[in-house]
């Protein structure tokens, strides 16, 4: 395995690319872990209609903006990103609920 250097330690374009590839892999792994939590949340929802939880989305977006700004990344970009991924996760959770929970009490 190639050693991952910090951005400050990178001495070549290849070092930078290796670092970016490692981060992208970890982002994808984090998104997959997030999906497992989303699927688990379906265990606590009485029906598929309970899944969207717009009040939860409304509460979490400002916090994500704050986290982004504190990390030095544009909060507006992060909000746009979440506005894209949240509906996808909701749709996947609805599908998951339908396949694993429908008909259960």
mmCIF file of C-alpha atoms in Angstrom:
data_model
loop_
_atom_site.group_PDB
_atom_site.id
_atom_site.type_symbol
_atom_site.label_atom_id
_atom_site.label_comp_id
_atom_site.label_asym_id
_atom_site.label_seq_id
_atom_site.Cartn_x
_atom_site.Cartn_y
_atom_site.Cartn_z
ATOM 1 C CA UNK A 1 0.000 0.000 0.000
ATOM 2 C CA UNK A 2 1.184 3.487 -0.818
ATOM 3 C CA UNK A 3 1.918 5.745 2.118
ATOM 4 C CA UNK A 4 -0.634 8.497 2.468
ATOM 5 C CA UNK A 5 0.994 11.853 2.992
ATOM 6 C CA UNK A 6 -0.674 14.894 4.447
ATOM 7 C CA UNK A 7 -1.261 17.730 1.964
ATOM 8 C CA UNK A 8 1.718 19.526 3.486
ATOM 9 C CA UNK A 9 3.947 16.455 3.075
ATOM 10 C CA UNK A 10 3.003 15.877 -0.581
ATOM 11 C CA UNK A 11 5.991 16.344 -2.850
ATOM 12 C CA UNK A 12 4.400 15.268 -6.127
ATOM 13 C CA UNK A 13 1.110 15.240 -7.984
ATOM 14 C CA UNK A 14 0.989 11.480 -7.385
ATOM 15 C CA UNK A 15 1.183 12.059 -3.603
ATOM 16 C CA UNK A 16 -1.773 14.443 -3.907
ATOM 17 C CA UNK A 17 -3.764 11.982 -6.019
ATOM 18 C CA UNK A 18 -3.091 9.127 -3.610
ATOM 19 C CA UNK A 19 -4.324 11.313 -0.763
ATOM 20 C CA UNK A 20 -7.452 12.355 -2.644
ATOM 21 C CA UNK A 21 -8.187 8.735 -3.618
ATOM 22 C CA UNK A 22 -7.875 7.700 0.036
ATOM 23 C CA UNK A 23 -10.241 10.452 1.152
ATOM 24 C CA UNK A 24 -12.762 9.580 -1.574
ATOM 25 C CA UNK A 25 -12.682 5.920 -0.467
ATOM 26 C CA UNK A 26 -13.332 6.988 3.127
ATOM 27 C CA UNK A 27 -16.159 9.318 2.051
ATOM 28 C CA UNK A 28 -17.813 6.427 0.207
ATOM 29 C CA UNK A 29 -17.355 4.153 3.213
ATOM 30 C CA UNK A 30 -18.905 6.859 5.415
ATOM 31 C CA UNK A 31 -21.860 7.180 3.033
ATOM 32 C CA UNK A 32 -22.338 3.399 3.189
ATOM 33 C CA UNK A 33 -22.223 3.498 6.999
ATOM 34 C CA UNK A 34 -24.741 6.349 6.938
ATOM 35 C CA UNK A 35 -26.986 4.105 4.829
ATOM 36 C CA UNK A 36 -26.807 1.384 7.469
ATOM 37 C CA UNK A 37 -28.027 3.920 10.051
ATOM 38 C CA UNK A 38 -30.756 5.071 7.670
ATOM 39 C CA UNK A 39 -31.891 1.479 7.207
ATOM 40 C CA UNK A 40 -31.795 0.896 10.968
ATOM 41 C CA UNK A 41 -33.952 3.985 11.479
ATOM 42 C CA UNK A 42 -36.710 2.197 9.584
ATOM 43 C CA UNK A 43 -37.022 -0.150 12.566
ATOM 44 C CA UNK A 44 -38.305 2.792 14.573
ATOM 45 C CA UNK A 45 -40.782 4.120 12.004
ATOM 46 C CA UNK A 46 -44.400 2.996 12.203
ATOM 47 C CA UNK A 47 -44.977 3.421 8.487
ATOM 48 C CA UNK A 48 -43.223 4.451 5.305
ATOM 49 C CA UNK A 49 -45.062 7.775 5.574
ATOM 50 C CA UNK A 50 -43.029 8.529 8.722
ATOM 51 C CA UNK A 51 -39.729 8.245 6.878
ATOM 52 C CA UNK A 52 -39.241 11.675 5.240
ATOM 53 C CA UNK A 53 -39.242 13.540 8.610
ATOM 54 C CA UNK A 54 -39.027 17.061 7.166
ATOM 55 C CA UNK A 55 -38.699 18.521 10.662
ATOM 56 C CA UNK A 56 -35.511 16.482 11.164
ATOM 57 C CA UNK A 57 -34.105 17.682 7.844
ATOM 58 C CA UNK A 58 -34.969 21.294 8.683
ATOM 59 C CA UNK A 59 -33.204 20.953 12.036
ATOM 60 C CA UNK A 60 -30.102 19.214 10.741
ATOM 61 C CA UNK A 61 -29.234 21.403 7.745
ATOM 62 C CA UNK A 62 -28.249 24.514 9.746
ATOM 63 C CA UNK A 63 -26.070 22.332 11.946
ATOM 64 C CA UNK A 64 -24.322 20.865 8.867
ATOM 65 C CA UNK A 65 -23.726 24.402 7.611
ATOM 66 C CA UNK A 66 -22.165 25.317 10.954
ATOM 67 C CA UNK A 67 -19.941 22.214 10.884
ATOM 68 C CA UNK A 68 -18.854 23.019 7.340
ATOM 69 C CA UNK A 69 -18.005 26.606 8.164
ATOM 70 C CA UNK A 70 -16.047 25.505 11.250
ATOM 71 C CA UNK A 71 -14.108 23.030 9.082
ATOM 72 C CA UNK A 72 -13.254 25.792 6.605
ATOM 73 C CA UNK A 73 -15.485 24.627 3.770
ATOM 74 C CA UNK A 74 -18.314 26.629 2.197
ATOM 75 C CA UNK A 75 -21.477 25.984 4.202
ATOM 76 C CA UNK A 76 -23.678 26.708 1.183
ATOM 77 C CA UNK A 77 -21.922 23.959 -0.788
ATOM 78 C CA UNK A 78 -22.486 21.497 2.048
ATOM 79 C CA UNK A 79 -26.175 22.401 2.221
ATOM 80 C CA UNK A 80 -26.482 21.857 -1.544
ATOM 81 C CA UNK A 81 -24.762 18.502 -1.161
ATOM 82 C CA UNK A 82 -27.117 17.408 1.607
ATOM 83 C CA UNK A 83 -30.121 18.660 -0.339
ATOM 84 C CA UNK A 84 -29.031 16.206 -3.054
ATOM 85 C CA UNK A 85 -28.232 13.197 -0.879
ATOM 86 C CA UNK A 86 -31.055 13.377 1.665
ATOM 87 C CA UNK A 87 -33.838 12.630 -0.859
ATOM 88 C CA UNK A 88 -31.782 9.700 -2.153
ATOM 89 C CA UNK A 89 -31.386 8.294 1.366
ATOM 90 C CA UNK A 90 -35.092 8.828 2.042
ATOM 91 C CA UNK A 91 -36.007 6.935 -1.121
ATOM 92 C CA UNK A 92 -33.651 4.099 -0.176
ATOM 93 C CA UNK A 93 -35.118 3.971 3.337
ATOM 94 C CA UNK A 94 -38.650 3.813 1.944
ATOM 95 C CA UNK A 95 -37.595 0.933 -0.309
ATOM 96 C CA UNK A 96 -35.855 -0.769 2.599
ATOM 97 C CA UNK A 97 -38.892 -0.294 4.837
ATOM 98 C CA UNK A 98 -41.138 -1.758 2.156
ATOM 99 C CA UNK A 99 -38.895 -4.775 1.679
ATOM 100 C CA UNK A 100 -38.125 -5.456 5.342
ATOM 101 C CA UNK A 101 -40.844 -3.920 7.476
ATOM 102 C CA UNK A 102 -44.146 -3.835 5.651
ATOM 103 C CA UNK A 103 -46.654 -6.093 7.308
ATOM 104 C CA UNK A 104 -44.705 -6.270 10.598
ATOM 105 C CA UNK A 105 -46.130 -4.982 13.832
#
